[in-house]
XYZ file of C-alpha atoms in Angstrom:
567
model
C 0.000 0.000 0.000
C 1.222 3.503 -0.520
C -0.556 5.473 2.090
C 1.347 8.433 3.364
C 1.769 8.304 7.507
C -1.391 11.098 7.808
C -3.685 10.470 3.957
C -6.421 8.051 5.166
C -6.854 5.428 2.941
C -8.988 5.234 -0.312
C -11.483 2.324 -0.777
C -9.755 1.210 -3.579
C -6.490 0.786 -1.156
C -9.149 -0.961 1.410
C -10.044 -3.367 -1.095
C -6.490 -4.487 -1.809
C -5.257 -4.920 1.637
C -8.086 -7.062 2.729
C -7.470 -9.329 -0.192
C -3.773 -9.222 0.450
C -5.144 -10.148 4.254
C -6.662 -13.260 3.127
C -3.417 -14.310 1.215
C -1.795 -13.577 4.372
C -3.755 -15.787 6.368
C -4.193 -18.885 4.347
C -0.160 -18.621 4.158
C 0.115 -18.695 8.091
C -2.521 -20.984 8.531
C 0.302 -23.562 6.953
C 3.227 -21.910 8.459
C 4.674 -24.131 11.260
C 4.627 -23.442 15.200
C 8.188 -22.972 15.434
C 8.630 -20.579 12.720
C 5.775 -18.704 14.103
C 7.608 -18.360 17.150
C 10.763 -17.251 14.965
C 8.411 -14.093 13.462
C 7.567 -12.958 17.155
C 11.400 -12.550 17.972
C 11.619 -11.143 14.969
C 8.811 -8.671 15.643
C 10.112 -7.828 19.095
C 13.681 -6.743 17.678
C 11.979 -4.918 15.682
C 10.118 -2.882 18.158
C 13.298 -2.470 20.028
C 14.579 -0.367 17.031
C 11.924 2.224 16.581
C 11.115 2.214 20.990
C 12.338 5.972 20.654
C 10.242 6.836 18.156
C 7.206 5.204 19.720
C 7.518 7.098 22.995
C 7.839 10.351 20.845
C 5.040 10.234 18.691
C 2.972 9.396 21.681
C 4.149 12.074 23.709
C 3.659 14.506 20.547
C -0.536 12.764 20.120
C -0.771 14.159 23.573
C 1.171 17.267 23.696
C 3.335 16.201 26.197
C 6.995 17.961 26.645
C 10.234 16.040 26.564
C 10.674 17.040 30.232
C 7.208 16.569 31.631
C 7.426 14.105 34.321
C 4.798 11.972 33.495
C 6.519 11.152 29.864
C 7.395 7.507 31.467
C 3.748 6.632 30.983
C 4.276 6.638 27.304
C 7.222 4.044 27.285
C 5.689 2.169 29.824
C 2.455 1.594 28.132
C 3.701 1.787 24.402
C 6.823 0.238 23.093
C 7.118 -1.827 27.185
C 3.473 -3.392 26.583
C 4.655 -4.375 23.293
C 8.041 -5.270 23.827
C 6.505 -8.102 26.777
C 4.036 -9.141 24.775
C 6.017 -10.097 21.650
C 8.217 -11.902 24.025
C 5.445 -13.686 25.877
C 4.337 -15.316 22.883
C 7.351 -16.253 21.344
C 7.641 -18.358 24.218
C 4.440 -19.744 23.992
C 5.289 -20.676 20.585
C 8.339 -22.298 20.995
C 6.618 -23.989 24.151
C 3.847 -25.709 21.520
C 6.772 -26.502 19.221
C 9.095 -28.406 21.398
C 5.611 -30.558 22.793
C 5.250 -28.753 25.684
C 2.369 -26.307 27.251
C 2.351 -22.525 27.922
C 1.640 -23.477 31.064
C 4.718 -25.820 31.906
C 6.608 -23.789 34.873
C 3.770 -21.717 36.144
C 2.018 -22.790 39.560
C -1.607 -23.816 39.722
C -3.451 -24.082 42.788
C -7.140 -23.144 43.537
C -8.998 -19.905 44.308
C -12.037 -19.834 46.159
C -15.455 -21.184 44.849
C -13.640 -24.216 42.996
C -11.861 -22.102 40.986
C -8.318 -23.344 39.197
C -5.945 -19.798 39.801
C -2.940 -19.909 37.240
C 0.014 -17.708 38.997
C 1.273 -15.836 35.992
C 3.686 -13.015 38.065
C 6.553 -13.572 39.274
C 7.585 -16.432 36.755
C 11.202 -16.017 36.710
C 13.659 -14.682 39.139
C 14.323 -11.307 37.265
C 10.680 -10.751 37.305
C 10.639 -11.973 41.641
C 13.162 -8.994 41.668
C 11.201 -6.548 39.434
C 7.869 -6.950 40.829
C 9.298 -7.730 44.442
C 6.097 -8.102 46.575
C 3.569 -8.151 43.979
C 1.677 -11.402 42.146
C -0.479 -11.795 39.397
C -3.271 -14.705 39.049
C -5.648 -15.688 36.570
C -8.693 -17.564 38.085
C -10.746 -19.833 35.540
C -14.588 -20.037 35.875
C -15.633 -22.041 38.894
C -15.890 -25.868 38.496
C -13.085 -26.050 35.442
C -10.521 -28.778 36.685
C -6.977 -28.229 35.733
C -6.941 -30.940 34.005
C -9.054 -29.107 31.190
C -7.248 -25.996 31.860
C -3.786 -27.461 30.954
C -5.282 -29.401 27.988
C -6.795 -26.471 26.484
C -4.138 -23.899 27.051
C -2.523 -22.602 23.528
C -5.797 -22.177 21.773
C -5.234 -21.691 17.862
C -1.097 -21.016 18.287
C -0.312 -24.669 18.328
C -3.259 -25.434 14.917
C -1.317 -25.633 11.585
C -4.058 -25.750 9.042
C -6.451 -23.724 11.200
C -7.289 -20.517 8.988
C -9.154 -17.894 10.731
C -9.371 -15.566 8.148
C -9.571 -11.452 8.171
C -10.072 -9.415 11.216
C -10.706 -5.548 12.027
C -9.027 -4.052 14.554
C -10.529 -0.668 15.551
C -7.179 0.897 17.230
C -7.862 2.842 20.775
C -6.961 6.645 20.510
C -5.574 6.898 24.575
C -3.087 4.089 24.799
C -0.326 3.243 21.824
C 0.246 -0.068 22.783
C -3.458 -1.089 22.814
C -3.721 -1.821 18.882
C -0.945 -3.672 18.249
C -1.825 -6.370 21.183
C -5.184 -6.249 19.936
C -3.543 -7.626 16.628
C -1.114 -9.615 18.645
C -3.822 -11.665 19.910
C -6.433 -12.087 17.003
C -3.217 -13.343 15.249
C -1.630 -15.644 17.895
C -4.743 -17.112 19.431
C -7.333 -17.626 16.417
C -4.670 -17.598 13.435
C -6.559 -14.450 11.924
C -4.658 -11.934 10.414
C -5.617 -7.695 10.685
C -6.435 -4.911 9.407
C -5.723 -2.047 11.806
C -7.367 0.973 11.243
C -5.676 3.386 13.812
C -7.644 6.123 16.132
C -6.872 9.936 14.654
C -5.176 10.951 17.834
C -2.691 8.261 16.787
C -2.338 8.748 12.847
C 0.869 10.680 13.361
C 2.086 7.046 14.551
C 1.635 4.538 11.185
C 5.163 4.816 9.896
C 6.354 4.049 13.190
C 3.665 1.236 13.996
C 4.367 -0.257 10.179
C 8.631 -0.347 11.120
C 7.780 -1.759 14.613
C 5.363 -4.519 13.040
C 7.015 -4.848 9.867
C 7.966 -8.823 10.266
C 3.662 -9.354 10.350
C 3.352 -7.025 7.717
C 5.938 -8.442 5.192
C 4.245 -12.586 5.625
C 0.782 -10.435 4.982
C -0.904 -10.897 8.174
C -0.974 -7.426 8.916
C -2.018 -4.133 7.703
C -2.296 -0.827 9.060
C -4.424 2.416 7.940
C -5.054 5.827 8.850
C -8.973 6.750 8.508
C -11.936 8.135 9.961
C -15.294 7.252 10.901
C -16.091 6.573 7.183
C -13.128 4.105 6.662
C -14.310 2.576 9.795
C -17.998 2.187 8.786
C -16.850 0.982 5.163
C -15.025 -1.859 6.799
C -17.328 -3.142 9.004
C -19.174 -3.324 6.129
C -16.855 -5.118 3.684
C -17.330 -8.482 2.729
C -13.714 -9.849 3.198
C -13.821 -9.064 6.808
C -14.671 -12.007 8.904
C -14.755 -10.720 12.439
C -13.990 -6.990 14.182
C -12.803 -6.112 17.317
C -13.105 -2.434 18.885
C -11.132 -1.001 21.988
C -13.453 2.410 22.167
C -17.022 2.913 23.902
C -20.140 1.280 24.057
C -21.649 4.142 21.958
C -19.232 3.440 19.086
C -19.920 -0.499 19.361
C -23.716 -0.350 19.495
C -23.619 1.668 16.519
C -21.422 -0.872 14.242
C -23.640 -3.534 15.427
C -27.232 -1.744 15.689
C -26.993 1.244 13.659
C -28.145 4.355 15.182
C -31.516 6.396 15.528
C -34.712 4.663 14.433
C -32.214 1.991 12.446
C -30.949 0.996 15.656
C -34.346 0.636 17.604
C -36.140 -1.220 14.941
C -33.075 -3.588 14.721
C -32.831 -4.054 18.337
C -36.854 -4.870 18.526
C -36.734 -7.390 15.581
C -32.790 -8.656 16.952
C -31.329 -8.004 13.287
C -27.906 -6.716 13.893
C -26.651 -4.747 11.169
C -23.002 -6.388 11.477
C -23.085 -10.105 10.126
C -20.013 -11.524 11.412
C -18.789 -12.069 15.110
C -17.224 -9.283 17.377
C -15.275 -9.465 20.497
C -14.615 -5.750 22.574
C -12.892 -4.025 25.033
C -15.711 -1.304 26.460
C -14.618 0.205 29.721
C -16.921 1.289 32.237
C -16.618 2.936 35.856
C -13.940 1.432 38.166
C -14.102 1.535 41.577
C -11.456 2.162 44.195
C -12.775 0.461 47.461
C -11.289 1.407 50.783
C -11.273 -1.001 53.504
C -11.542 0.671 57.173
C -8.388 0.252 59.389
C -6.284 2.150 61.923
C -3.782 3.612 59.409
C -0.899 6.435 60.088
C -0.323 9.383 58.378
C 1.730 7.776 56.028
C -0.632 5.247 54.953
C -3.126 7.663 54.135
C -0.849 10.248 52.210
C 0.356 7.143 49.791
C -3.092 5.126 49.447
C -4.498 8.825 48.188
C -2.254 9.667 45.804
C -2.389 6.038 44.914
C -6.197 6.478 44.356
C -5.512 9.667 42.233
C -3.263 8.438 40.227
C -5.293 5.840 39.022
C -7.963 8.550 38.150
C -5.013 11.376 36.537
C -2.416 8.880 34.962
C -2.895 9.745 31.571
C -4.446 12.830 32.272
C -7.960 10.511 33.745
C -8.270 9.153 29.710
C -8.337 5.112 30.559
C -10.825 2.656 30.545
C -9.813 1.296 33.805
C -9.267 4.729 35.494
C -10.589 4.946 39.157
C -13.570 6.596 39.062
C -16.016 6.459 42.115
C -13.744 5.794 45.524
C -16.113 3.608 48.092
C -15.537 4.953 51.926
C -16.593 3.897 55.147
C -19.318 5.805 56.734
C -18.233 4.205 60.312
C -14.402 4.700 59.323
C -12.894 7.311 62.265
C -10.260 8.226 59.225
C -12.451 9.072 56.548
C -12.403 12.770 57.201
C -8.758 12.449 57.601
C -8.352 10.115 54.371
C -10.839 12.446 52.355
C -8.274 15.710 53.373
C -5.491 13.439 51.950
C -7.332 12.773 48.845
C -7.759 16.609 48.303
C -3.904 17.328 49.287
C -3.086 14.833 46.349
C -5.449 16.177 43.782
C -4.232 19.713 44.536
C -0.645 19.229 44.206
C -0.375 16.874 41.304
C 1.158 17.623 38.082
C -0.234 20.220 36.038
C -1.737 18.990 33.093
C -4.639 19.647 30.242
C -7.139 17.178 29.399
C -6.090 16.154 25.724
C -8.280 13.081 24.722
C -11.634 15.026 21.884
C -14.729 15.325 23.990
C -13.232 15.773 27.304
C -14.111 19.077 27.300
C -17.683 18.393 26.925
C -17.229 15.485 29.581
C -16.031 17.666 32.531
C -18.838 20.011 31.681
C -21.661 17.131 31.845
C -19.973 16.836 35.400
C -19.964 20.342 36.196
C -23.392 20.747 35.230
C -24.780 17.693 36.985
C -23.172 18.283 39.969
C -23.700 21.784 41.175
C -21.971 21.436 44.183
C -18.527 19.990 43.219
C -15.382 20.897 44.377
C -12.724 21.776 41.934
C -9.295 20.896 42.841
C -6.127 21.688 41.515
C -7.123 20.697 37.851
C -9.517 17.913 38.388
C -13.237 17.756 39.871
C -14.214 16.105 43.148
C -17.945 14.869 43.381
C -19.866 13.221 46.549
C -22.176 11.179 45.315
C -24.725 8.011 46.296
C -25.903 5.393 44.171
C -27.969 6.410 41.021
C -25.636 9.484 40.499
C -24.704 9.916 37.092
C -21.139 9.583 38.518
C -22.022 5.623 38.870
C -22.765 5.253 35.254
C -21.182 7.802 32.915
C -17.780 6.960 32.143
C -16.136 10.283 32.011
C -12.933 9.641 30.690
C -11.495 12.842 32.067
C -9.726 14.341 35.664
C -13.246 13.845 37.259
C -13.041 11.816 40.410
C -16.224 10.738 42.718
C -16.243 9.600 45.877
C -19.623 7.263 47.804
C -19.979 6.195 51.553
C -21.556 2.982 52.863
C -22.206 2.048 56.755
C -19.984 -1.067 58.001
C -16.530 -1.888 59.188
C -14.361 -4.785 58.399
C -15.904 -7.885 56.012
C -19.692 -6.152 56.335
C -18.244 -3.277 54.819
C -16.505 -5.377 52.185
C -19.590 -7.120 51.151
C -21.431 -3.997 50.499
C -19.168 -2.246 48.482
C -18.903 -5.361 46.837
C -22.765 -5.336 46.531
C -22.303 -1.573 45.517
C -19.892 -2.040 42.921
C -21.477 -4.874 41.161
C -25.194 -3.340 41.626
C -24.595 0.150 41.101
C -21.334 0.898 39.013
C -21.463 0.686 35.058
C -19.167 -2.111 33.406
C -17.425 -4.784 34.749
C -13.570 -4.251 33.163
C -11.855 -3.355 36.603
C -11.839 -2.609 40.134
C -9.389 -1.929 42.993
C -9.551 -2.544 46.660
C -6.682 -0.750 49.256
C -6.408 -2.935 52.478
C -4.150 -3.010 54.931
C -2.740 -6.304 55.869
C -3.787 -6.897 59.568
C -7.471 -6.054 58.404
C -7.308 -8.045 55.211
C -5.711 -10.792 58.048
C -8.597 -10.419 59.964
C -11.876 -10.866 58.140
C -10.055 -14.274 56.755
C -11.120 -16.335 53.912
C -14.375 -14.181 53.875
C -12.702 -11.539 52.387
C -11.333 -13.761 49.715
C -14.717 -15.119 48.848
C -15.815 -11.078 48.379
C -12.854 -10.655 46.169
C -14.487 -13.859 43.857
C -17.909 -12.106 44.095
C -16.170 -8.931 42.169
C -17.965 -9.196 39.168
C -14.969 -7.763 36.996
C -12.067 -8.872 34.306
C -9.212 -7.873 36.853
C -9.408 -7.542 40.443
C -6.663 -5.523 41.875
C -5.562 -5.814 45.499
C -2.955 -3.023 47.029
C -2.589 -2.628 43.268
C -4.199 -0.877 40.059
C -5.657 -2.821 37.552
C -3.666 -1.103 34.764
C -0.656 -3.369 35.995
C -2.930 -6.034 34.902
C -2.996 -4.739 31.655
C 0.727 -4.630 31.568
C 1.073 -8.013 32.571
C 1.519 -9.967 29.391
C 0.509 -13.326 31.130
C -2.524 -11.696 32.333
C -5.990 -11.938 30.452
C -8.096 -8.529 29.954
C -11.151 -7.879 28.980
C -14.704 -7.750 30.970
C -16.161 -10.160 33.393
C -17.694 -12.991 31.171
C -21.300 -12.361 29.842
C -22.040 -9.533 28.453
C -23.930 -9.619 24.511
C -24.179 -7.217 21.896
C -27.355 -6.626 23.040
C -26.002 -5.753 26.525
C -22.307 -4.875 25.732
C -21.402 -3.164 29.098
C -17.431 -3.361 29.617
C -17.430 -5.711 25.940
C -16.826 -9.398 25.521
C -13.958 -11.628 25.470
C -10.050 -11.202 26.091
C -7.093 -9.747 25.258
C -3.402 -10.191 26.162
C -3.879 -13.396 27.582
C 0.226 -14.983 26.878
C -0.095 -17.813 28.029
C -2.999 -18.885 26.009
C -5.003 -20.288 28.423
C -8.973 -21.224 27.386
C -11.969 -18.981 28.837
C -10.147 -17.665 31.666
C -12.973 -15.357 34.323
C -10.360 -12.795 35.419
C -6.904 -11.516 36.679
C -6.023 -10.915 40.038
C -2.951 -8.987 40.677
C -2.062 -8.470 44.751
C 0.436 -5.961 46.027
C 1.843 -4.588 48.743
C 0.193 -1.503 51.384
C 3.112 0.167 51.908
C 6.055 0.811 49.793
C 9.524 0.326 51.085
C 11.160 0.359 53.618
C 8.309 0.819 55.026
C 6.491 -2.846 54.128
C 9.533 -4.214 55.757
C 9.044 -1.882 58.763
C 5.731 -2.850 59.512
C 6.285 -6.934 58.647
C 5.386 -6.534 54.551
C 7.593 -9.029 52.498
C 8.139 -6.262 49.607
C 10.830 -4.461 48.525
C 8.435 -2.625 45.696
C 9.143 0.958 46.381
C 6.721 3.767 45.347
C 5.432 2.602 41.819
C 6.240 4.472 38.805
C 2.582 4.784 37.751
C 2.132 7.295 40.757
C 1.372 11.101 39.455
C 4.255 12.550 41.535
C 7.026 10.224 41.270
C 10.386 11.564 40.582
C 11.945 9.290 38.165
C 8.776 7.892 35.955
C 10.314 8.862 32.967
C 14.137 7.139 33.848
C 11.947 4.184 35.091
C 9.759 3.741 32.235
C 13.131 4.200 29.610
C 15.167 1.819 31.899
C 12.445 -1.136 31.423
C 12.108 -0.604 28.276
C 15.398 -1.243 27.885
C 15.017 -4.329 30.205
C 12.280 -5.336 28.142
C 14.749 -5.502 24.773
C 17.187 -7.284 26.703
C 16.138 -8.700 29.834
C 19.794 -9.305 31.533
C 20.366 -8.763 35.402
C 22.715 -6.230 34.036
C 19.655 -4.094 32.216
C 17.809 -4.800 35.721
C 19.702 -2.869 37.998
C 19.065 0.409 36.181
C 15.549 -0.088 36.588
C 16.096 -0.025 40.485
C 18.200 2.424 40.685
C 15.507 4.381 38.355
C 12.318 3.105 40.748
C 13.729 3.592 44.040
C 14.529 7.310 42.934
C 10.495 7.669 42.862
């Protein structure tokens, strides 16, 4: 194709790539397991060479300075993301090609309500180091023996002869990494080679993407295109597309499957979805950020609330699994105390403009729905109860809510638990801050509230987006949603290890950062995590794994520590 890096394609250009697509995939369908594995390596090298670039073009989508100290977000969650995930499944590759499983060398053991739980972080000793104090699970539905679980792990990687045919990717426009996994995994799990079309906010990026991906792109399994909402719309519509998969909103999906206006409603009413071939999605939704009561010191509450805000401001509030409505005891003698800590942290975090389209018009829905909110520093602080717009309306900006419930200790837990799964849109993530002696004391009760979660990653002392990260985690909603009822979308992403209908990912982390987890009898040497808003050395941390990722020696590890425990 001879698209320019910002000319949207023509239809005519359309045409050709999907039929070069289908080339593409009947040619890997044949190609064997180990030579797939081969083209991964391949593909992560060739990230490695443009991982500069990457970071740049990212930073320049969303006006962010060379010296801004949140740039470390943008190698963390582009060229990193990509870099592990390349990796991941070259391994899972050469696993199926020596007669082995993805699985060999993980742990299995059970999590509760007969659930199998796959431990997928730490699998090596570099990563013990790295993630020191910090795990990652995937739990499989309840009543799935391991047996089943093992047997089935590797989906369509290990088929030779399986063709699954042309895909659409629709391409996020807030994270860079997010459409090239997307194609990572349509390719790697069901054989199906993509067409990318890219978000706008990310056109600047093709000629980077197509030198980062070029290994997929010269066997014909992948293509990617600039275009807007018409490219988009003729696509879903072609006939040499076999499936689509969007990373975007619930608005956008409904209207590829349904249509919109009167089309939509009649459609809906006679179930006559204007797309005709399958679709898999990765919606969003509102997250919460559940606080369990305790007798914390004034440390603990200044780090769990600019913990809590950074999972609402890291990328200036535009991710699907930002915090959005933080769950409080009423009975809690600290909330006042917490609440003043959550303001402190709002007010002096980094400076920064809302760049994502619509925001604008998000924050002012806020505004105007909530007459009484407080604005602080640069974001908006909302009390609300359930049935607030707050609790449905994604807002995808620096808008931050916070709810109270009556209860201490596991009651408590159960009815945010209620509350989050009642009351709160979507079902992609949610978080829950505990401190250790509590979490200690309500016992396995509070591990059978974490199972009632009804989300695709569970986060525990920890923010989901690390479960996004995580190449050996799965993400995507909690199973059963429809395109009638999309909510957070349908199926999974990521997913390295290959492993059949997994539920969800749980990743567990420490309270405290050290020293003081050690002081206060925490087995973690995790100090503050890069993701926080205010850490000093995101940037150097974020460059220094990426440079790990490339090369993962103990050598390229210690500049990563030295990096992080500058935070």
């Amino acid at each position: 194709m001879s698209v320019t890096d910002t000319q949207a394609a023509t239809e005519r250009e359309l045409d050709q790539a999907v039929a070069e697509l289908k080339v593409g995939a009947e040619r890997w369908a044949q190609l064997p397991v180990a030579d797939r594995g081969a083209l991964f390596r391949r593909v992560h090298a060739s990230i490695a060479e443009v991982a500069y670039e990457w970071t740049a073009g990212a930073a320049k989508a969303k006006n962010i300075a060379p010296s801004a100290p949140y740039l470390g977000e943008e190698w963390m969650t582009g060229p990193y993301g990509a870099l592990e995930s390349a990796a991941i499944y070259a391994r899972s590759y050469e696993a199926l090609a020596a007669g082995r499983s993805p699985l060999d060398g993980l742990k299995v053991g059970s999590a509760p309500g007969n659930r199998v739980a796959v431990r997928v972080l730490p699998r090596t000793a570099k990563e013990w180091v790295l993630f020191n104090g910090i795990r990652a699970e995937v739990w499989m539905p309840p009543g799935v023996p391991e047996q089943q679980v093992r047997s089935e792990a590797g989906l369509g990687a290990g088929k030779v002869g399986e063709y699954g045919g042309v895909g659409l990717v629709l391409g996020a426009g807030n994270i860079s990494s997010i459409a090239p996994l997307d194609a990572f995994y349509e390719l790697v799990a069901h054989n199906r080679a993509s067409l990318v079309k890219l978000n706008p906010t990310f056109g600047g990026l093709l000629g980077v993407y197509r030198r980062a991906l070029a290994p997929l792109i010269e066997v014909g399994v992948l293509r990617i295109v600039n275009g807007d909402g018409a490219v988009g719309a003729y696509l879903t519509a072609h006939s040499g597309i076999d499936k689509v998969h969007i990373t975007g909103s619930a608005v956008t999906h409904d209207a590829i499957v349904w249509g919109t206006g009167e089309e939509a409603e009649r459609r809906r009413a006679a179930n006559d979805p204007r797309l005709k071939v399958p679709i898999t999605s990765e919606l969003g939704g509102v997250a919460p950020m559940i606080v369990v009561p305790g007798r914390w010191s004034d440390a603990d509450l200044r780090f769990q609330a600019e913990h809590l805000v950074s999972m609402r401001l890291h990328n200036a509030g535009h991710n699907c699994v930002a915090g959005q409505v933080v769950v409080l005891s009423a009975d809690w003698a600290q909330k006042d105390a917490f609440l003043a800590e959550l303001r402190r942290a709002l007010d002096t975090a980094p400076a920064r403009e809302p760049w994502y389209p619509g925001s604008d018009a998000k924050v002012a829905r806020a505004n105007q729905t909530h007459p009484d909110a407080e604005h602080v520093g640069g974001s908006i602080l909302l009390e609300v109860a359930p049935g607030d717009p707050a609790c449905t309306d994604e807002y995808f900006a620096p808008v931050l809510a916070w709810t109270q419930l009556p209860g201490q200790g596991i009651e408590f837990m159960r009815a945010a638990v209620g509350f989050a799964n009642d009351s709160l849109y979507g079902t992609l993530g949610a978080n829950v801050v505990v401190r250790p002696q509590d979490r200690k004391a309500m016992g396995p009760a509070f591990d059978g509230a974490i199972a009632d979660l009804r989300y695709g990653t569970v986060a525990i002392n920890a923010w989901t987006a690390v479960g996004f990260l995580l190449p050996g985690a799965s993400w995507g909603a909690f199973p059963g949603h429809t395109v009638a009822d999309v909510g957070s979308g349908m199926d999974v992403v990521h997913n390295g290890h290959l492993l059949s209908g997994p539920e969800r990912s749980v990743v567990t982390g420490p309270f405290r950062p050290f020293p003081r987890s050690i002081l206060h009898g925490e087995p973690s040497l995790f100090p503050k995590p890069p993701w926080f808003n205010r850490s000093r050395s995101g940037t150097q941390t974020g460059r220094e794994l990426t440079r790990f990722a490339v090369q993962p020696s103990w050598g390229r590890l210690v500049p990563v520590l030295l990096a992080a425990f500058r935070a």
